[in-house]
Coordinates of C-alpha atoms in Angstrom, one line a residue:
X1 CA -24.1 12.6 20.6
X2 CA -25.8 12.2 16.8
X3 CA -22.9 12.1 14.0
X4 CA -22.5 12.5 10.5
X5 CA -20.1 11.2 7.7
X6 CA -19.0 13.2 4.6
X7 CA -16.4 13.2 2.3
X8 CA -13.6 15.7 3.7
X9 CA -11.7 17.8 1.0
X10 CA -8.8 20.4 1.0
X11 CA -11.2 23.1 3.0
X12 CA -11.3 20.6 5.7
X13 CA -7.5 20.1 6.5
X14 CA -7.9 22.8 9.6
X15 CA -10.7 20.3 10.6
X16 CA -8.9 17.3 10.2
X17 CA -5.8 18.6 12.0
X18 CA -8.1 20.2 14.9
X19 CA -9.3 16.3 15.7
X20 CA -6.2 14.7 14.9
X21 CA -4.5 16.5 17.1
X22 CA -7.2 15.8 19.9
X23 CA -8.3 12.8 19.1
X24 CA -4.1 11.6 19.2
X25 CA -3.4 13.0 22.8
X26 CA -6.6 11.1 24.1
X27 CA -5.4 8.4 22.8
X28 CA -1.7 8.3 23.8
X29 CA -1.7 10.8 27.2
X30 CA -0.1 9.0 30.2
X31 CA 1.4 6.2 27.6
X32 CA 3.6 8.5 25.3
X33 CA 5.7 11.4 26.8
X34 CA 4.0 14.4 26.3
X35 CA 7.1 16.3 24.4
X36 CA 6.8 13.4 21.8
X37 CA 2.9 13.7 21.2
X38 CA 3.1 17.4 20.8
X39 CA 6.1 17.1 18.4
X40 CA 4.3 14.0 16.6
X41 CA 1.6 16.2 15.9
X42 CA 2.6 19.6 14.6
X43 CA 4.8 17.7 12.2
X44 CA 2.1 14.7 11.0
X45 CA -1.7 16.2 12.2
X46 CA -1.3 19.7 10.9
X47 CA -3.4 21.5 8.4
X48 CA -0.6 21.7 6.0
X49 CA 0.3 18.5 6.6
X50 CA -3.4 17.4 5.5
X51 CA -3.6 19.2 3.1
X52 CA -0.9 17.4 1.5
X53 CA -2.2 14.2 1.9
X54 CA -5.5 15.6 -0.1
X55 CA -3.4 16.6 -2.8
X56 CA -1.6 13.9 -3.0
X57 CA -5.2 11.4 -3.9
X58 CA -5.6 10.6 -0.2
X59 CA -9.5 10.1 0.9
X60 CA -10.5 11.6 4.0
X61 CA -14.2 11.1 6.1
X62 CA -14.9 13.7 8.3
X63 CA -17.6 12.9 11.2
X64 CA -19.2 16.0 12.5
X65 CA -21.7 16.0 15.4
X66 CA -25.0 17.2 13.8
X67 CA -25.4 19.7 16.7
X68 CA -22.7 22.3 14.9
X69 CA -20.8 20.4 12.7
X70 CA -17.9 20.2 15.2
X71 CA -15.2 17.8 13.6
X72 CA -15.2 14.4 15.4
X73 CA -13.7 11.6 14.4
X74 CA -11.4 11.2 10.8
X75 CA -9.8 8.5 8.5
X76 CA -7.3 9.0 6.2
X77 CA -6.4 6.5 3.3
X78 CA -3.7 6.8 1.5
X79 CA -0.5 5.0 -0.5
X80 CA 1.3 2.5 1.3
X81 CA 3.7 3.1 3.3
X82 CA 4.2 0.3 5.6
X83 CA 7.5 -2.6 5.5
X84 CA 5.3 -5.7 4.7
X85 CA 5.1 -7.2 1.3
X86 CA 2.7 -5.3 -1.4
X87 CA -0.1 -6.8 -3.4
X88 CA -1.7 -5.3 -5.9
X89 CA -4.9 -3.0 -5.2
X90 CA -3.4 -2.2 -1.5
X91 CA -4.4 1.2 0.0
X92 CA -3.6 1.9 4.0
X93 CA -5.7 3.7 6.5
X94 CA -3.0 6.0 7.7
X95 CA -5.8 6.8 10.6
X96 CA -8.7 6.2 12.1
X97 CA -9.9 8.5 15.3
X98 CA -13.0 9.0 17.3
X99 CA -13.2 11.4 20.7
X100 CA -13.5 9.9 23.3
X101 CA -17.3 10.9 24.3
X102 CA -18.3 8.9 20.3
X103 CA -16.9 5.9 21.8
X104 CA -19.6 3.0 22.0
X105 CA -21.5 5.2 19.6
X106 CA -20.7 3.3 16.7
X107 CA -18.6 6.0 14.6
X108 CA -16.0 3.7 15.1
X109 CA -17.3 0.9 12.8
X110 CA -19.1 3.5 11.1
X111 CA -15.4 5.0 9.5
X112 CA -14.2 1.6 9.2
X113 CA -17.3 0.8 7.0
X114 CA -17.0 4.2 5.3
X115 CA -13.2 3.8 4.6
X116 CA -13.2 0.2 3.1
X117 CA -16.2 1.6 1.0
X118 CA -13.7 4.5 -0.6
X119 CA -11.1 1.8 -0.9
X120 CA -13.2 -0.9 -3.2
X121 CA -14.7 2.0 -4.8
X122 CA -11.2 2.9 -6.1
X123 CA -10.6 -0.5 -6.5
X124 CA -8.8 -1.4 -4.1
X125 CA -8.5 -5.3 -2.8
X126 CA -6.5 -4.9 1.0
X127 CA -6.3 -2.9 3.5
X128 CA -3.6 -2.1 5.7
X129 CA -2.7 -0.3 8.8
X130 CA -0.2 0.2 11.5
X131 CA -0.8 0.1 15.2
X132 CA 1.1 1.2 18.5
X133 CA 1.9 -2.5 19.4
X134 CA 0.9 -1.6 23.3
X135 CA -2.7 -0.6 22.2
X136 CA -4.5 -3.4 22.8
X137 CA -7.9 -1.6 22.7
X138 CA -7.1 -0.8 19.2
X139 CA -6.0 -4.2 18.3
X140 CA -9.3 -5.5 19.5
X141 CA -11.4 -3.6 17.3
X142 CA -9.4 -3.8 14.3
X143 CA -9.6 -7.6 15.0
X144 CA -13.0 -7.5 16.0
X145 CA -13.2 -5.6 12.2
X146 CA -11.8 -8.6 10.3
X147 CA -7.8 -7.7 10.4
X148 CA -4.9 -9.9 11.3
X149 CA -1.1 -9.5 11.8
X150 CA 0.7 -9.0 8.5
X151 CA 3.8 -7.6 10.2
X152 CA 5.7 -5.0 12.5
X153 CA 7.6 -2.2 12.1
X154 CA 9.6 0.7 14.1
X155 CA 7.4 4.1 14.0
X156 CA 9.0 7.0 15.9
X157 CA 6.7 9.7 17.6
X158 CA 8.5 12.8 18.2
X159 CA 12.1 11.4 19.6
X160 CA 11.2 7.9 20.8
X161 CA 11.3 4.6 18.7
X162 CA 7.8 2.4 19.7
X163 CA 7.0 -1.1 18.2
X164 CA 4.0 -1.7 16.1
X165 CA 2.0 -4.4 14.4
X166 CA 0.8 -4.0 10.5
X167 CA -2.4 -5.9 10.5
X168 CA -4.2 -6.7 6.8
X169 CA -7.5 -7.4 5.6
X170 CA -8.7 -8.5 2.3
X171 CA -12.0 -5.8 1.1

């Protein structure tokens, strides 16, 4: 599948919550119970909920497959909001999500790319992020992408309490 990058604005918030919401339960169906994801989602992935973050100064990518512009994959950067010590010029990638049939494509490091990008350009020296401490797929490529363990925190997904790690990276 050929992909494209752009700059996602308040008009796409019903595109961002359409993948976020997909590209979430591919991620974390058969690992997470099910009534969690779906409550996870309509409170965090929703169009509302996006747009909010745009107004708020977040910076969104939107990848679209060239065949019909169907959203794709997403980031999301925002203010931190994560319990480890703050420097100055810190921003976080709230999220980061392909589907499934972009994996091996390279969208992934693509958006990685595209996101630290956004983040210098606003000046910003170090990215941070939170992971589900059990997703060791993810943990690869955001080591594979230059990040290391800069603390853990409790993040609750609809009802239920999970462990995850806060990995860093100077950009």
């Amino acid at each position: 599948m050929d992909w494209r990058l752009r700059r996602a604005g308040p008009a796409d918030a019903a595109a961002l919550s359409l993948v976020a919401g997909a590209t979430f339960l591919e991620a974390f169906a058969g690992i997470l119970d099910g009534t969690d994801i779906v409550a996870h989602v309509a409170r965090n992935s929703s169009a509302a909920a996006f747009g909010a973050y745009l107004f708020d100064d977040a910076i969104a990518t939107l990848a679209e497959a060239d065949a019909g512009a169907a959203p794709i994959g997403y980031t999301l950067l925002t203010r931190p909001d994560l319990p480890v010590a703050m420097e100055p010029g810190d921003i976080e990638l709230k999220r980061i999500y392909a589907l499934f049939p972009t994996h091996g494509s390279g969208l992934g490091p693509a958006l990685m790319a595209r996101a630290i990008d956004d983040a210098r350009a606003r000046g910003h020296h170090r990215l941070l992020l939170g992971v589900y401490g059990r997703n060791r797929r993810a943990q690869r490529f955001y080591e594979k992408q230059g990040f290391t363990v800069a603390g853990t925190r409790r993040f609750r997904v609809g009802a239920t309490w999970h462990d995850d790690l806060i990995y860093a990276r100077a950009i």
